[in-house]
Amino acid sequence: MAAHATAAHSRLLLPRVASAPGASSNRRASAIRCVSAAPGEDQKTSGRVATVKNSGDSLMICRVLNGMWQTSGGWGSIDRDDAVEAMLRYADAGLSTFDMADHYGPAEDLYGIFINRVRRERPPEMLEEVRGLTKWVPRPVKMTSSYVRENINISRKRMDVSCLDMLQFHWWDYSNPGYLDALKHITDLKEEGKIKTVALTNFDTERLHIILENGIPVVSNQVQHSVVDMRPQQRMAELCQLTGVKLITYGTVMGGLLSEKFLDANVSIPFAGPPLNTPSLQKYKRMVDAWGGWSLFQVLLQTMKKVASKHGVSLPTVAVRYILNQPSVAGSMVGVRLGLSEHIKDTNAIFSLELDDEDMNSITEVSKQGRDLVKVIGDCGDEYRRI
């Protein structure tokens, strides 16, 4: 390991922790393993696909993931048949990785119908490319083996797969150490062939470190990350670069706020501008307010629009490419409103867009004019745990 990485290791990482107080784990704690990128690794990650891995576990994903939170009800009613047809169109266009959760309404059920259509109606090569990533977001109750198994089996049944491609685990309350028990049981299920890769969602740097030291083979952590919310590029990305854990990002287009629709728009006067009429728009408007307010956000949109016009692409395309260019980011989410609207062409344009240093620096300069959200909100995921 290079000397500068060793120095970073000593600055960042916490003392070795066998387990959180009260957690039961048979796994032997050890110092986390540092990795160095193989030759050509950065070039591979700059294309259409990326591989997330830890030890012997690996999964290739499309670098732009189809986010299915929008199926949960707050964006308009979803017609099942139209939604599945839309999923097939995305997969046919090479956008073959779908991200969902146990609580995203019918998302897992839609995936189950979709994957059966792929099995029947598409060549075997497509079945090899399609990925279904789901999340388990339990209440922080006692994590017994039977309880974990029962809940993972529900997702396997709904998605109609014998083995989940990726199980991303979320935990609400760090004062309850049961997350280590849950992850131990999840890893047991992986070893039984019921889960291919184990991952996290909305964990902070401290807990990711503890989890890795307890021998849990985490391949990625899904976190909120956009040109406004650059928190993951602080402590989290440093730990990821040392250990090989990758970031999968959501909120990267801020529910649509990072688009031409909101450029030069006034949202403070009712009915004067585009409405903030979805859960994601309302959520990310609060992030804008915490970061620097609407006036500074307009400066950011104007800067990104200049970059978009220079390359002949849309503003959201620039927003996603900017985050994909950040260290340790394997993939970024773009929400899909299945059967209601479609953005396949714009999404595919992300892969061919190359932002030069001038483009990146101009966006970064405005992004840094906002507040440091680590100081305002906390580390990754803290927005779900702080009142």
Short mmCIF file of C-alpha atoms in Angstrom, two decimals:
data_model
loop_
_atom_site.label_atom_id
_atom_site.label_comp_id
_atom_site.label_asym_id
_atom_site.label_seq_id
_atom_site.Cartn_x
_atom_site.Cartn_y
_atom_site.Cartn_z
CA MET A 1 0.00 0.00 0.00
CA ALA A 2 1.32 3.45 -0.93
CA ALA A 3 2.65 5.72 1.79
CA HIS A 4 -0.03 8.34 1.25
CA ALA A 5 -2.73 5.69 1.71
CA THR A 6 -1.13 4.58 4.96
CA ALA A 7 -1.18 8.15 6.20
CA ALA A 8 -4.83 8.49 5.26
CA HIS A 9 -5.55 5.22 7.04
CA SER A 10 -4.07 6.52 10.27
CA ARG A 11 -6.07 9.75 10.04
CA LEU A 12 -9.41 8.21 9.24
CA LEU A 13 -9.95 4.79 10.65
CA LEU A 14 -11.22 4.15 14.13
CA PRO A 15 -9.69 1.79 16.70
CA ARG A 16 -10.43 -1.82 15.89
CA VAL A 17 -13.83 -2.82 17.26
CA ALA A 18 -14.76 -6.44 17.85
CA SER A 19 -18.48 -5.71 17.86
CA ALA A 20 -20.94 -3.11 18.98
CA PRO A 21 -21.95 -3.46 22.64
CA GLY A 22 -24.55 -6.17 23.09
CA ALA A 23 -24.19 -7.63 19.61
CA SER A 24 -23.63 -11.33 19.23
CA SER A 25 -21.36 -12.41 16.43
CA ASN A 26 -19.26 -15.51 15.84
CA ARG A 27 -17.26 -13.72 13.17
CA ARG A 28 -13.74 -12.89 14.16
CA ALA A 29 -12.99 -9.19 14.10
CA SER A 30 -9.84 -8.14 12.33
CA ALA A 31 -8.24 -5.05 10.88
CA ILE A 32 -10.00 -4.14 7.67
CA ARG A 33 -8.19 -5.01 4.49
CA CYS A 34 -6.87 -2.15 2.36
CA VAL A 35 -6.94 -2.59 -1.40
CA SER A 36 -5.13 -0.99 -4.28
CA ALA A 37 -6.76 -0.49 -7.66
CA ALA A 38 -5.69 -2.92 -10.34
CA PRO A 39 -4.21 -1.44 -13.52
CA GLY A 40 -7.01 -0.13 -15.71
CA GLU A 41 -9.58 -0.18 -12.88
CA ASP A 42 -10.49 3.49 -13.30
CA GLN A 43 -10.90 3.07 -17.04
CA LYS A 44 -13.24 0.11 -16.55
CA THR A 45 -15.39 2.08 -14.13
CA SER A 46 -15.70 4.99 -16.58
CA GLY A 47 -17.75 2.91 -19.05
CA ARG A 48 -21.30 1.58 -19.03
CA VAL A 49 -20.78 -1.06 -16.36
CA ALA A 50 -18.93 -1.35 -13.07
CA THR A 51 -18.15 -4.28 -10.80
CA VAL A 52 -18.74 -4.06 -7.06
CA LYS A 53 -16.85 -6.67 -5.09
CA ASN A 54 -15.46 -7.82 -1.76
CA SER A 55 -13.29 -10.91 -1.36
CA GLY A 56 -14.85 -13.56 -3.60
CA ASP A 57 -18.19 -11.77 -4.06
CA SER A 58 -18.74 -9.60 -7.11
CA LEU A 59 -21.58 -8.19 -9.17
CA MET A 60 -21.49 -6.28 -12.44
CA ILE A 61 -24.05 -3.47 -12.62
CA CYS A 62 -25.03 -0.81 -15.12
CA ARG A 63 -23.52 2.47 -13.91
CA VAL A 64 -26.88 4.23 -14.29
CA LEU A 65 -29.48 2.35 -12.28
CA ASN A 66 -33.24 2.52 -12.74
CA GLY A 67 -34.55 3.69 -9.36
CA MET A 68 -38.02 2.35 -8.52
CA TRP A 69 -38.95 4.49 -5.49
CA GLN A 70 -41.41 6.19 -7.86
CA THR A 71 -43.58 3.07 -7.92
CA SER A 72 -44.50 3.57 -4.26
CA GLY A 73 -47.48 5.84 -4.92
CA GLY A 74 -46.52 9.51 -4.54
CA TRP A 75 -45.82 10.12 -8.23
CA GLY A 76 -49.11 8.91 -9.73
CA SER A 77 -50.82 5.55 -10.04
CA ILE A 78 -48.85 2.79 -11.72
CA ASP A 79 -50.48 0.43 -14.22
CA ARG A 80 -48.85 -2.97 -13.77
CA ASP A 81 -48.77 -3.95 -17.44
CA ASP A 82 -47.55 -0.54 -18.61
CA ALA A 83 -44.86 -0.56 -15.93
CA VAL A 84 -43.52 -3.97 -16.95
CA GLU A 85 -43.51 -2.97 -20.63
CA ALA A 86 -41.50 0.11 -19.67
CA MET A 87 -39.02 -2.04 -17.71
CA LEU A 88 -38.52 -4.17 -20.82
CA ARG A 89 -37.84 -1.04 -22.91
CA TYR A 90 -35.21 0.12 -20.42
CA ALA A 91 -33.55 -3.31 -20.41
CA ASP A 92 -33.65 -3.50 -24.22
CA ALA A 93 -31.86 -0.13 -24.31
CA GLY A 94 -29.06 -1.50 -22.12
CA LEU A 95 -30.33 0.07 -18.88
CA SER A 96 -30.59 -3.29 -17.21
CA THR A 97 -30.05 -2.67 -13.47
CA PHE A 98 -33.15 -2.01 -11.35
CA ASP A 99 -33.04 -0.76 -7.77
CA MET A 100 -35.98 -1.29 -5.43
CA ALA A 101 -36.88 -2.01 -1.79
CA ASP A 102 -39.26 -4.10 0.25
CA HIS A 103 -41.28 -0.95 1.03
CA TYR A 104 -41.43 0.60 -2.46
CA GLY A 105 -45.03 -0.39 -3.01
CA PRO A 106 -45.27 -3.06 -5.76
CA ALA A 107 -41.65 -2.64 -6.94
CA GLU A 108 -40.47 -6.16 -6.07
CA ASP A 109 -43.63 -7.69 -7.54
CA LEU A 110 -43.18 -5.73 -10.77
CA TYR A 111 -39.62 -7.00 -10.99
CA GLY A 112 -40.86 -10.57 -10.58
CA ILE A 113 -43.27 -10.17 -13.51
CA PHE A 114 -40.59 -8.40 -15.55
CA ILE A 115 -37.88 -11.03 -14.98
CA ASN A 116 -40.28 -13.77 -16.05
CA ARG A 117 -40.99 -11.86 -19.26
CA VAL A 118 -37.22 -11.63 -19.83
CA ARG A 119 -36.89 -15.38 -19.29
CA ARG A 120 -39.63 -16.13 -21.81
CA GLU A 121 -39.21 -13.40 -24.40
CA ARG A 122 -35.60 -12.29 -24.50
CA PRO A 123 -32.33 -14.02 -25.40
CA PRO A 124 -30.39 -15.71 -22.58
CA GLU A 125 -27.69 -13.02 -22.84
CA MET A 126 -30.13 -10.39 -21.57
CA LEU A 127 -31.01 -12.52 -18.58
CA GLU A 128 -27.31 -12.58 -17.75
CA GLU A 129 -27.16 -8.76 -17.87
CA VAL A 130 -30.32 -7.88 -15.93
CA ARG A 131 -29.80 -7.10 -12.24
CA GLY A 132 -32.36 -6.64 -9.49
CA LEU A 133 -31.03 -4.84 -6.40
CA THR A 134 -33.36 -4.64 -3.43
CA LYS A 135 -33.25 -3.28 0.10
CA TRP A 136 -34.40 -4.58 3.44
CA VAL A 137 -35.48 -1.83 5.83
CA PRO A 138 -36.63 -3.57 9.03
CA ARG A 139 -37.86 -2.09 12.26
CA PRO A 140 -35.00 -2.28 14.80
CA VAL A 141 -36.33 -5.36 16.58
CA LYS A 142 -34.30 -8.39 17.72
CA MET A 143 -32.54 -9.78 14.67
CA THR A 144 -32.84 -13.56 14.96
CA SER A 145 -31.80 -15.89 12.18
CA SER A 146 -35.40 -16.96 11.57
CA TYR A 147 -36.66 -13.37 11.42
CA VAL A 148 -34.00 -12.34 8.89
CA ARG A 149 -34.52 -15.47 6.81
CA GLU A 150 -38.29 -15.00 6.75
CA ASN A 151 -38.01 -11.42 5.48
CA ILE A 152 -35.39 -12.16 2.84
CA ASN A 153 -37.50 -15.05 1.61
CA ILE A 154 -40.40 -12.62 1.09
CA SER A 155 -38.25 -10.54 -1.28
CA ARG A 156 -37.01 -13.65 -3.10
CA LYS A 157 -40.58 -14.80 -3.61
CA ARG A 158 -41.87 -11.40 -4.73
CA MET A 159 -38.97 -10.95 -7.17
CA ASP A 160 -39.31 -14.59 -8.29
CA VAL A 161 -35.60 -15.35 -7.95
CA SER A 162 -33.81 -18.07 -6.05
CA CYS A 163 -30.87 -15.76 -5.33
CA LEU A 164 -31.05 -11.99 -4.83
CA ASP A 165 -28.40 -10.18 -6.89
CA MET A 166 -27.86 -7.70 -4.06
CA LEU A 167 -29.42 -7.16 -0.64
CA GLN A 168 -28.87 -3.62 0.63
CA PHE A 169 -29.47 -3.35 4.36
CA HIS A 170 -30.70 -0.25 6.21
CA TRP A 171 -30.77 0.29 9.98
CA TRP A 172 -32.63 3.10 11.71
CA ASP A 173 -31.09 3.25 15.17
CA TYR A 174 -27.37 2.90 15.86
CA SER A 175 -27.99 2.81 19.62
CA ASN A 176 -29.46 -0.63 18.95
CA PRO A 177 -26.50 -2.84 17.93
CA GLY A 178 -28.68 -5.44 16.26
CA TYR A 179 -27.47 -4.36 12.83
CA LEU A 180 -24.41 -6.59 13.28
CA ASP A 181 -26.61 -9.59 14.12
CA ALA A 182 -28.77 -8.89 11.07
CA LEU A 183 -25.74 -8.62 8.80
CA LYS A 184 -24.28 -11.84 10.20
CA HIS A 185 -27.50 -13.68 9.33
CA ILE A 186 -27.65 -11.99 5.92
CA THR A 187 -24.09 -13.18 5.27
CA ASP A 188 -25.11 -16.71 6.26
CA LEU A 189 -27.87 -16.52 3.65
CA LYS A 190 -25.31 -15.35 1.11
CA GLU A 191 -23.17 -18.37 1.88
CA GLU A 192 -26.25 -20.57 1.36
CA GLY A 193 -26.67 -19.13 -2.15
CA LYS A 194 -29.79 -17.05 -1.42
CA ILE A 195 -28.01 -13.68 -1.83
CA LYS A 196 -25.20 -12.98 -4.26
CA THR A 197 -23.81 -9.77 -2.71
CA VAL A 198 -24.31 -8.01 0.63
CA ALA A 199 -24.52 -4.22 0.67
CA LEU A 200 -25.68 -1.31 2.80
CA THR A 201 -27.85 1.74 2.35
CA ASN A 202 -27.53 5.01 4.28
CA PHE A 203 -24.82 3.82 6.68
CA ASP A 204 -22.30 6.34 7.97
CA THR A 205 -18.52 6.00 7.85
CA GLU A 206 -18.13 4.93 11.47
CA ARG A 207 -20.62 2.07 11.20
CA LEU A 208 -19.28 0.98 7.80
CA HIS A 209 -15.86 0.68 9.43
CA ILE A 210 -17.25 -1.42 12.31
CA ILE A 211 -19.13 -3.68 9.88
CA LEU A 212 -16.02 -4.28 7.76
CA GLU A 213 -13.94 -5.05 10.85
CA ASN A 214 -16.50 -7.67 11.79
CA GLY A 215 -15.83 -9.52 8.57
CA ILE A 216 -19.07 -8.67 6.75
CA PRO A 217 -18.27 -8.74 3.00
CA VAL A 218 -19.96 -5.46 2.06
CA VAL A 219 -19.55 -4.51 -1.62
CA SER A 220 -21.31 -1.12 -1.64
CA ASN A 221 -23.13 1.54 0.36
CA GLN A 222 -26.05 3.38 -1.23
CA VAL A 223 -26.07 7.04 -0.18
CA GLN A 224 -27.54 10.38 -1.15
CA HIS A 225 -25.07 12.16 -3.43
CA SER A 226 -25.48 15.07 -5.81
CA VAL A 227 -23.68 18.25 -6.83
CA VAL A 228 -25.51 19.85 -3.89
CA ASP A 229 -24.91 17.02 -1.42
CA MET A 230 -21.22 16.20 -1.62
CA ARG A 231 -21.01 14.64 1.88
CA PRO A 232 -19.99 11.20 0.55
CA GLN A 233 -16.76 12.70 -0.82
CA GLN A 234 -15.48 13.39 2.66
CA ARG A 235 -14.84 10.58 5.17
CA MET A 236 -16.97 7.98 3.36
CA ALA A 237 -15.12 8.08 0.03
CA GLU A 238 -11.76 7.97 1.82
CA LEU A 239 -12.72 4.75 3.62
CA CYS A 240 -14.16 3.33 0.40
CA GLN A 241 -10.96 4.01 -1.51
CA LEU A 242 -8.95 2.22 1.17
CA THR A 243 -11.21 -0.84 1.33
CA GLY A 244 -12.65 -1.19 -2.18
CA VAL A 245 -16.26 -0.66 -1.07
CA LYS A 246 -18.12 1.28 -3.76
CA LEU A 247 -20.82 3.95 -3.56
CA ILE A 248 -24.16 3.69 -5.31
CA THR A 249 -25.83 7.08 -5.27
CA TYR A 250 -29.40 8.31 -5.23
CA GLY A 251 -30.85 11.82 -5.28
CA THR A 252 -28.32 12.57 -8.01
CA VAL A 253 -30.81 14.64 -10.06
CA MET A 254 -32.58 15.68 -6.85
CA GLY A 255 -35.97 14.35 -7.88
CA GLY A 256 -35.85 16.52 -11.03
CA LEU A 257 -34.75 19.79 -9.40
CA LEU A 258 -31.48 19.50 -11.33
CA SER A 259 -33.19 20.05 -14.67
CA GLU A 260 -34.16 22.75 -17.15
CA LYS A 261 -37.67 22.74 -15.68
CA PHE A 262 -36.47 24.58 -12.57
CA LEU A 263 -33.97 26.90 -14.28
CA ASP A 264 -35.08 30.53 -13.75
CA ALA A 265 -38.15 29.24 -11.89
CA ASN A 266 -39.68 30.87 -8.84
CA VAL A 267 -41.03 28.24 -6.46
CA SER A 268 -41.68 30.61 -3.56
CA ILE A 269 -44.91 32.02 -5.05
CA PRO A 270 -47.80 29.52 -5.32
CA PHE A 271 -48.71 28.68 -8.93
CA ALA A 272 -45.98 30.99 -10.29
CA GLY A 273 -43.55 28.22 -11.09
CA PRO A 274 -43.43 24.43 -11.47
CA PRO A 275 -45.06 22.73 -8.47
CA LEU A 276 -43.09 20.74 -5.93
CA ASN A 277 -45.71 18.03 -6.14
CA THR A 278 -43.82 14.80 -5.51
CA PRO A 279 -42.17 13.38 -2.38
CA SER A 280 -38.74 13.58 -4.03
CA LEU A 281 -39.10 17.22 -5.13
CA GLN A 282 -40.18 18.21 -1.62
CA LYS A 283 -37.35 16.22 -0.03
CA TYR A 284 -34.61 17.68 -2.20
CA LYS A 285 -35.94 21.25 -2.00
CA ARG A 286 -35.20 20.95 1.73
CA MET A 287 -31.64 19.91 0.81
CA VAL A 288 -31.32 23.00 -1.40
CA ASP A 289 -32.44 25.18 1.51
CA ALA A 290 -29.93 23.53 3.86
CA TRP A 291 -27.13 23.89 1.30
CA GLY A 292 -27.49 27.51 0.21
CA GLY A 293 -30.99 28.48 -0.82
CA TRP A 294 -32.80 28.96 -4.10
CA SER A 295 -30.75 31.92 -5.41
CA LEU A 296 -27.46 30.03 -5.19
CA PHE A 297 -29.18 26.97 -6.62
CA GLN A 298 -30.11 29.05 -9.67
CA VAL A 299 -26.45 29.97 -10.14
CA LEU A 300 -25.66 26.25 -10.04
CA LEU A 301 -28.38 25.44 -12.60
CA GLN A 302 -27.14 28.21 -14.91
CA THR A 303 -23.58 26.90 -14.69
CA MET A 304 -24.66 23.33 -15.40
CA LYS A 305 -26.88 24.48 -18.29
CA LYS A 306 -23.87 26.13 -19.94
CA VAL A 307 -22.00 22.83 -19.69
CA ALA A 308 -25.01 20.92 -21.01
CA SER A 309 -25.39 23.29 -23.99
CA LYS A 310 -21.68 22.98 -24.77
CA HIS A 311 -22.04 19.21 -25.11
CA GLY A 312 -25.56 19.13 -26.62
CA VAL A 313 -27.09 17.19 -23.72
CA SER A 314 -29.66 17.85 -21.01
CA LEU A 315 -28.91 19.34 -17.61
CA PRO A 316 -29.79 16.08 -15.73
CA THR A 317 -27.32 14.24 -17.96
CA VAL A 318 -24.56 16.57 -16.74
CA ALA A 319 -25.73 16.16 -13.12
CA VAL A 320 -25.35 12.38 -13.25
CA ARG A 321 -22.07 12.40 -15.17
CA TYR A 322 -20.56 14.79 -12.61
CA ILE A 323 -21.30 12.35 -9.77
CA LEU A 324 -20.21 9.28 -11.74
CA ASN A 325 -16.84 11.03 -12.11
CA GLN A 326 -16.40 11.23 -8.32
CA PRO A 327 -14.07 8.82 -6.48
CA SER A 328 -15.52 5.45 -5.41
CA VAL A 329 -18.85 5.97 -7.22
CA ALA A 330 -19.78 2.77 -9.06
CA GLY A 331 -23.27 3.83 -10.10
CA SER A 332 -25.91 6.53 -9.82
CA MET A 333 -29.68 6.22 -9.62
CA VAL A 334 -32.11 7.87 -12.02
CA GLY A 335 -35.72 7.46 -10.91
CA VAL A 336 -38.11 5.89 -13.41
CA ARG A 337 -41.83 6.69 -13.52
CA LEU A 338 -42.73 3.46 -15.24
CA GLY A 339 -45.52 3.85 -17.77
CA LEU A 340 -45.89 7.57 -16.97
CA SER A 341 -42.78 9.13 -18.50
CA GLU A 342 -39.55 7.93 -20.06
CA HIS A 343 -36.03 9.28 -20.41
CA ILE A 344 -34.09 6.44 -22.04
CA LYS A 345 -32.36 8.66 -24.62
CA ASP A 346 -31.15 11.21 -22.04
CA THR A 347 -30.01 8.45 -19.71
CA ASN A 348 -28.00 6.66 -22.37
CA ALA A 349 -26.36 9.99 -23.27
CA ILE A 350 -24.67 9.91 -19.84
CA PHE A 351 -22.34 7.13 -20.99
CA SER A 352 -20.95 9.05 -23.97
CA LEU A 353 -20.65 12.40 -22.17
CA GLU A 354 -17.11 13.37 -21.25
CA LEU A 355 -16.78 16.38 -18.96
CA ASP A 356 -13.41 18.09 -19.25
CA ASP A 357 -11.53 19.77 -16.41
CA GLU A 358 -13.08 23.13 -17.20
CA ASP A 359 -16.59 21.65 -16.99
CA MET A 360 -15.90 19.84 -13.72
CA ASN A 361 -14.16 22.82 -12.12
CA SER A 362 -16.91 25.29 -13.03
CA ILE A 363 -19.55 23.10 -11.39
CA THR A 364 -17.37 22.33 -8.37
CA GLU A 365 -16.71 26.03 -7.80
CA VAL A 366 -20.45 26.78 -7.40
CA SER A 367 -21.10 23.60 -5.40
CA LYS A 368 -18.47 24.67 -2.86
CA GLN A 369 -20.15 28.05 -2.35
CA GLY A 370 -22.89 26.28 -0.39
CA ARG A 371 -22.69 25.18 3.22
CA ASP A 372 -20.74 22.09 4.27
CA LEU A 373 -23.68 19.70 4.74
CA VAL A 374 -21.62 17.44 7.01
CA LYS A 375 -21.67 20.29 9.52
CA VAL A 376 -25.37 21.02 8.88
CA ILE A 377 -26.76 17.46 8.67
CA GLY A 378 -24.00 15.04 9.61
CA ASP A 379 -22.42 12.12 7.79
CA CYS A 380 -24.11 10.00 5.13
CA GLY A 381 -27.53 8.79 6.28
CA ASP A 382 -27.69 11.04 9.33
CA GLU A 383 -30.70 12.82 7.83
CA TYR A 384 -32.68 9.64 8.68
CA ARG A 385 -31.48 9.50 12.29
CA ARG A 386 -31.40 13.09 13.51
CA ILE A 387 -34.54 14.85 14.69
#
